[in-house]
Amino acid sequence: MQSFTPGQTVQRRDMWQGRVWSTQALRVIDDSATALVTAAWPGAEARVPDSYARARRSGSTAERGEAVRQLAAGAWRLTATGWEETVLLLWKAPLAHFSVNAFYSLDGGCSLRNWYINFERPSVRHASGFDTLDLFVDLVVDADLSTWRWKDQDEYAQARRLGIVNDTDHAQVEEARAQAVAWVTERSGPFAEADRWAAWRPDPTWPTPNLAHVPPE
């Protein structure tokens, strides 16, 4: 299996039918048999569908729905953008159908704002990073792990209707949902070290992740 070195720049790509749906430059924090841990912070380069970029600026649910329709139709264009507002720490276990993300607020310093469990296809590694596909539904968890809520279930239902999330994906997401909630409630998986991750900070000597620095496939 392709392995990465701490400090290395890699990219996460969301792939659909052999095409890049989005790509994000990330800095490798750790790579082990347990998980690949990467990070991004404001200014880290990305490319996303222009419809999704518009939806993010406007907060429009209609625009987000249009982005999902474009994905199903294979009719999207990528636009350059960058990570904004928070520091991201992304933890992804091999073969897992979700990643565990920690978002850190920059208001008055760098402090853990919340956890965010992103349901997605298992990672496929290559020399420049890893490929997956966001499966739309998410679990937002308070920083102290006391409460959580589901997010974007309407988009998930739309993706099911359009055939983006197939029956196999759906069965795996249902199983992954149960595992993710169990990790939160039992303080297991990465949440067994929640205090350590909450105290994590990016190395100030590392430059902002840049797609130009990603190694070729």
Tab-separated table of C-alpha atoms in Angstrom:
chain	number	residue	atom	x	y	z
A	1	MET	CA	0.000	0.000	0.000
A	2	GLN	CA	1.195	3.508	-0.821
A	3	SER	CA	2.534	5.227	2.307
A	4	PHE	CA	3.090	8.904	3.039
A	5	THR	CA	5.584	10.876	5.124
A	6	PRO	CA	4.551	13.385	7.818
A	7	GLY	CA	4.812	16.894	6.370
A	8	GLN	CA	4.226	15.695	2.810
A	9	THR	CA	1.578	17.383	0.654
A	10	VAL	CA	-1.065	15.044	-0.775
A	11	GLN	CA	-4.489	15.486	-2.304
A	12	ARG	CA	-7.878	14.052	-1.489
A	13	ARG	CA	-9.910	13.578	-4.653
A	14	ASP	CA	-13.620	12.822	-4.879
A	15	MET	CA	-14.047	10.710	-8.007
A	16	TRP	CA	-17.182	9.885	-9.970
A	17	GLN	CA	-17.138	7.664	-13.070
A	18	GLY	CA	-13.436	8.250	-13.619
A	19	ARG	CA	-13.588	12.046	-13.286
A	20	VAL	CA	-12.454	14.370	-10.525
A	21	TRP	CA	-15.450	15.884	-8.703
A	22	SER	CA	-13.272	17.797	-6.245
A	23	THR	CA	-9.700	17.873	-4.985
A	24	GLN	CA	-8.201	19.285	-1.781
A	25	ALA	CA	-4.535	19.797	-0.898
A	26	LEU	CA	-3.685	18.349	2.527
A	27	ARG	CA	-0.638	18.073	4.776
A	28	VAL	CA	0.159	14.590	6.110
A	29	ILE	CA	0.261	14.501	9.920
A	30	ASP	CA	0.603	10.748	10.433
A	31	ASP	CA	0.306	7.572	8.381
A	32	SER	CA	-0.012	4.236	10.153
A	33	ALA	CA	-1.856	0.938	9.918
A	34	THR	CA	-4.612	2.531	12.025
A	35	ALA	CA	-5.316	5.641	9.953
A	36	LEU	CA	-4.047	8.302	7.611
A	37	VAL	CA	-4.237	11.692	9.359
A	38	THR	CA	-4.059	14.853	7.234
A	39	ALA	CA	-4.760	18.547	7.743
A	40	ALA	CA	-5.682	21.752	5.952
A	41	TRP	CA	-6.032	25.345	7.073
A	42	PRO	CA	-7.127	28.641	5.502
A	43	GLY	CA	-5.597	29.115	2.089
A	44	ALA	CA	-5.031	25.413	1.374
A	45	GLU	CA	-5.768	24.987	-2.321
A	46	ALA	CA	-8.763	23.109	-3.660
A	47	ARG	CA	-10.821	22.691	-6.802
A	48	VAL	CA	-14.567	22.149	-6.567
A	49	PRO	CA	-17.530	22.193	-8.978
A	50	ASP	CA	-18.545	25.777	-9.752
A	51	SER	CA	-22.144	24.999	-8.724
A	52	TYR	CA	-20.961	23.842	-5.318
A	53	ALA	CA	-18.771	26.946	-4.944
A	54	ARG	CA	-21.828	29.120	-5.630
A	55	ALA	CA	-23.882	27.145	-3.111
A	56	ARG	CA	-21.205	27.583	-0.462
A	57	ARG	CA	-21.160	31.349	-1.009
A	58	SER	CA	-24.938	31.735	-1.044
A	59	GLY	CA	-25.970	29.031	1.429
A	60	SER	CA	-28.662	28.074	-1.097
A	61	THR	CA	-30.132	24.582	-0.754
A	62	ALA	CA	-31.351	24.877	-4.350
A	63	GLU	CA	-27.773	25.445	-5.542
A	64	ARG	CA	-26.606	22.425	-3.548
A	65	GLY	CA	-29.347	20.350	-5.137
A	66	GLU	CA	-28.220	21.522	-8.565
A	67	ALA	CA	-24.643	20.435	-7.757
A	68	VAL	CA	-25.919	16.925	-6.988
A	69	ARG	CA	-27.876	16.846	-10.262
A	70	GLN	CA	-24.778	17.930	-12.178
A	71	LEU	CA	-22.773	15.147	-10.548
A	72	ALA	CA	-25.339	12.539	-11.609
A	73	ALA	CA	-25.396	13.943	-15.148
A	74	GLY	CA	-21.601	14.187	-15.398
A	75	ALA	CA	-21.970	17.855	-16.310
A	76	TRP	CA	-19.784	19.934	-14.012
A	77	ARG	CA	-16.836	22.291	-14.287
A	78	LEU	CA	-14.160	22.695	-11.631
A	79	THR	CA	-13.174	26.055	-10.221
A	80	ALA	CA	-10.202	26.994	-8.049
A	81	THR	CA	-10.918	27.780	-4.420
A	82	GLY	CA	-9.317	27.355	-1.015
A	83	TRP	CA	-10.013	26.153	2.486
A	84	GLU	CA	-11.612	28.884	4.599
A	85	GLU	CA	-12.245	29.918	8.206
A	86	THR	CA	-11.187	26.778	10.123
A	87	VAL	CA	-8.325	24.360	10.578
A	88	LEU	CA	-9.226	20.810	9.514
A	89	LEU	CA	-7.804	17.575	10.878
A	90	LEU	CA	-8.939	14.520	8.874
A	91	TRP	CA	-8.640	10.966	10.254
A	92	LYS	CA	-9.409	8.094	7.854
A	93	ALA	CA	-8.989	4.403	8.631
A	94	PRO	CA	-8.224	1.913	5.851
A	95	LEU	CA	-11.410	0.501	4.271
A	96	ALA	CA	-13.646	2.770	6.385
A	97	HIS	CA	-16.810	4.227	4.870
A	98	PHE	CA	-16.384	7.463	6.795
A	99	SER	CA	-13.700	9.881	7.893
A	100	VAL	CA	-13.556	11.622	11.266
A	101	ASN	CA	-12.892	15.339	10.905
A	102	ALA	CA	-12.062	17.842	13.626
A	103	PHE	CA	-12.703	21.522	12.928
A	104	TYR	CA	-10.735	24.108	14.898
A	105	SER	CA	-11.906	27.698	15.227
A	106	LEU	CA	-9.375	30.475	14.679
A	107	ASP	CA	-11.312	33.037	16.729
A	108	GLY	CA	-9.019	34.009	19.586
A	109	GLY	CA	-6.619	31.179	18.846
A	110	CYS	CA	-6.941	27.615	17.576
A	111	SER	CA	-9.507	25.639	19.578
A	112	LEU	CA	-11.631	22.607	18.760
A	113	ARG	CA	-15.029	23.760	17.458
A	114	ASN	CA	-16.690	20.422	16.633
A	115	TRP	CA	-16.230	16.968	15.190
A	116	TYR	CA	-17.686	16.069	11.801
A	117	ILE	CA	-18.084	12.508	10.541
A	118	ASN	CA	-18.163	12.464	6.751
A	119	PHE	CA	-19.593	9.326	5.144
A	120	GLU	CA	-17.685	8.407	1.998
A	121	ARG	CA	-16.323	5.507	0.019
A	122	PRO	CA	-13.140	3.773	1.250
A	123	SER	CA	-9.919	5.465	0.194
A	124	VAL	CA	-7.949	4.277	-2.822
A	125	ARG	CA	-4.344	5.393	-2.446
A	126	HIS	CA	-1.936	6.460	-5.160
A	127	ALA	CA	1.315	8.410	-5.289
A	128	SER	CA	-0.355	11.830	-5.108
A	129	GLY	CA	-2.800	11.027	-2.296
A	130	PHE	CA	-6.090	9.181	-2.104
A	131	ASP	CA	-9.416	8.962	-3.927
A	132	THR	CA	-12.874	8.571	-2.418
A	133	LEU	CA	-16.425	9.843	-3.027
A	134	ASP	CA	-18.416	11.883	-0.528
A	135	LEU	CA	-21.721	10.108	0.113
A	136	PHE	CA	-23.454	13.302	1.278
A	137	VAL	CA	-24.819	12.408	4.711
A	138	ASP	CA	-22.805	13.617	7.736
A	139	LEU	CA	-22.836	13.439	11.519
A	140	VAL	CA	-21.996	16.674	13.371
A	141	VAL	CA	-20.731	16.087	16.917
A	142	ASP	CA	-20.173	18.635	19.683
A	143	ALA	CA	-16.571	19.201	20.766
A	144	ASP	CA	-17.216	17.509	24.127
A	145	LEU	CA	-18.935	14.527	22.399
A	146	SER	CA	-22.118	15.148	24.420
A	147	THR	CA	-24.571	15.542	21.534
A	148	TRP	CA	-24.744	15.027	17.797
A	149	ARG	CA	-27.065	15.559	14.843
A	150	TRP	CA	-27.419	14.222	11.315
A	151	LYS	CA	-26.813	16.616	8.422
A	152	ASP	CA	-27.622	16.639	4.688
A	153	GLN	CA	-30.000	13.689	4.764
A	154	ASP	CA	-32.057	15.396	2.041
A	155	GLU	CA	-29.024	15.448	-0.258
A	156	TYR	CA	-28.370	11.817	0.564
A	157	ALA	CA	-31.946	10.944	-0.437
A	158	GLN	CA	-31.524	12.906	-3.660
A	159	ALA	CA	-28.263	11.088	-4.431
A	160	ARG	CA	-30.067	7.777	-3.830
A	161	ARG	CA	-32.828	8.721	-6.276
A	162	LEU	CA	-30.286	9.774	-8.906
A	163	GLY	CA	-28.240	6.584	-8.560
A	164	ILE	CA	-25.081	8.199	-7.187
A	165	VAL	CA	-25.476	6.286	-3.922
A	166	ASN	CA	-26.226	2.754	-5.075
A	167	ASP	CA	-27.661	-0.090	-3.016
A	168	THR	CA	-24.204	-1.337	-2.027
A	169	ASP	CA	-23.170	2.151	-0.899
A	170	HIS	CA	-26.423	2.491	1.041
A	171	ALA	CA	-25.931	-0.787	2.923
A	172	GLN	CA	-22.368	0.193	3.792
A	173	VAL	CA	-23.424	3.672	4.926
A	174	GLU	CA	-26.103	2.198	7.197
A	175	GLU	CA	-23.492	-0.037	8.824
A	176	ALA	CA	-21.023	2.852	9.040
A	177	ARG	CA	-23.628	5.091	10.697
A	178	ALA	CA	-24.027	2.584	13.507
A	179	GLN	CA	-20.268	2.260	13.941
A	180	ALA	CA	-19.734	6.025	13.981
A	181	VAL	CA	-22.406	6.595	16.640
A	182	ALA	CA	-20.934	3.759	18.714
A	183	TRP	CA	-17.479	5.354	18.527
A	184	VAL	CA	-18.907	8.647	19.778
A	185	THR	CA	-20.989	7.166	22.604
A	186	GLU	CA	-18.320	4.701	23.720
A	187	ARG	CA	-15.393	7.137	23.256
A	188	SER	CA	-13.679	4.565	21.033
A	189	GLY	CA	-11.803	4.721	17.731
A	190	PRO	CA	-10.137	8.150	17.438
A	191	PHE	CA	-12.440	9.460	20.175
A	192	ALA	CA	-10.517	7.351	22.690
A	193	GLU	CA	-7.847	10.040	22.240
A	194	ALA	CA	-10.251	12.954	21.932
A	195	ASP	CA	-8.312	15.095	24.413
A	196	ARG	CA	-5.069	14.613	22.496
A	197	TRP	CA	-6.700	15.525	19.199
A	198	ALA	CA	-8.444	18.510	20.791
A	199	ALA	CA	-5.025	19.814	21.862
A	200	TRP	CA	-3.476	19.268	18.413
A	201	ARG	CA	-2.226	22.313	16.502
A	202	PRO	CA	-0.707	22.561	13.003
A	203	ASP	CA	3.055	22.969	12.807
A	204	PRO	CA	3.586	26.711	12.125
A	205	THR	CA	6.719	25.971	10.091
A	206	TRP	CA	4.818	24.029	7.435
A	207	PRO	CA	3.722	26.003	4.364
A	208	THR	CA	0.058	26.060	3.403
A	209	PRO	CA	-0.894	22.937	1.384
A	210	ASN	CA	-0.679	23.693	-2.324
A	211	LEU	CA	-1.878	21.472	-5.190
A	212	ALA	CA	1.256	22.379	-7.160
A	213	HIS	CA	3.302	20.546	-4.522
A	214	VAL	CA	1.352	17.293	-4.824
A	215	PRO	CA	3.557	14.570	-6.352
A	216	PRO	CA	2.451	13.139	-9.714
A	217	GLU	CA	0.434	9.926	-9.741
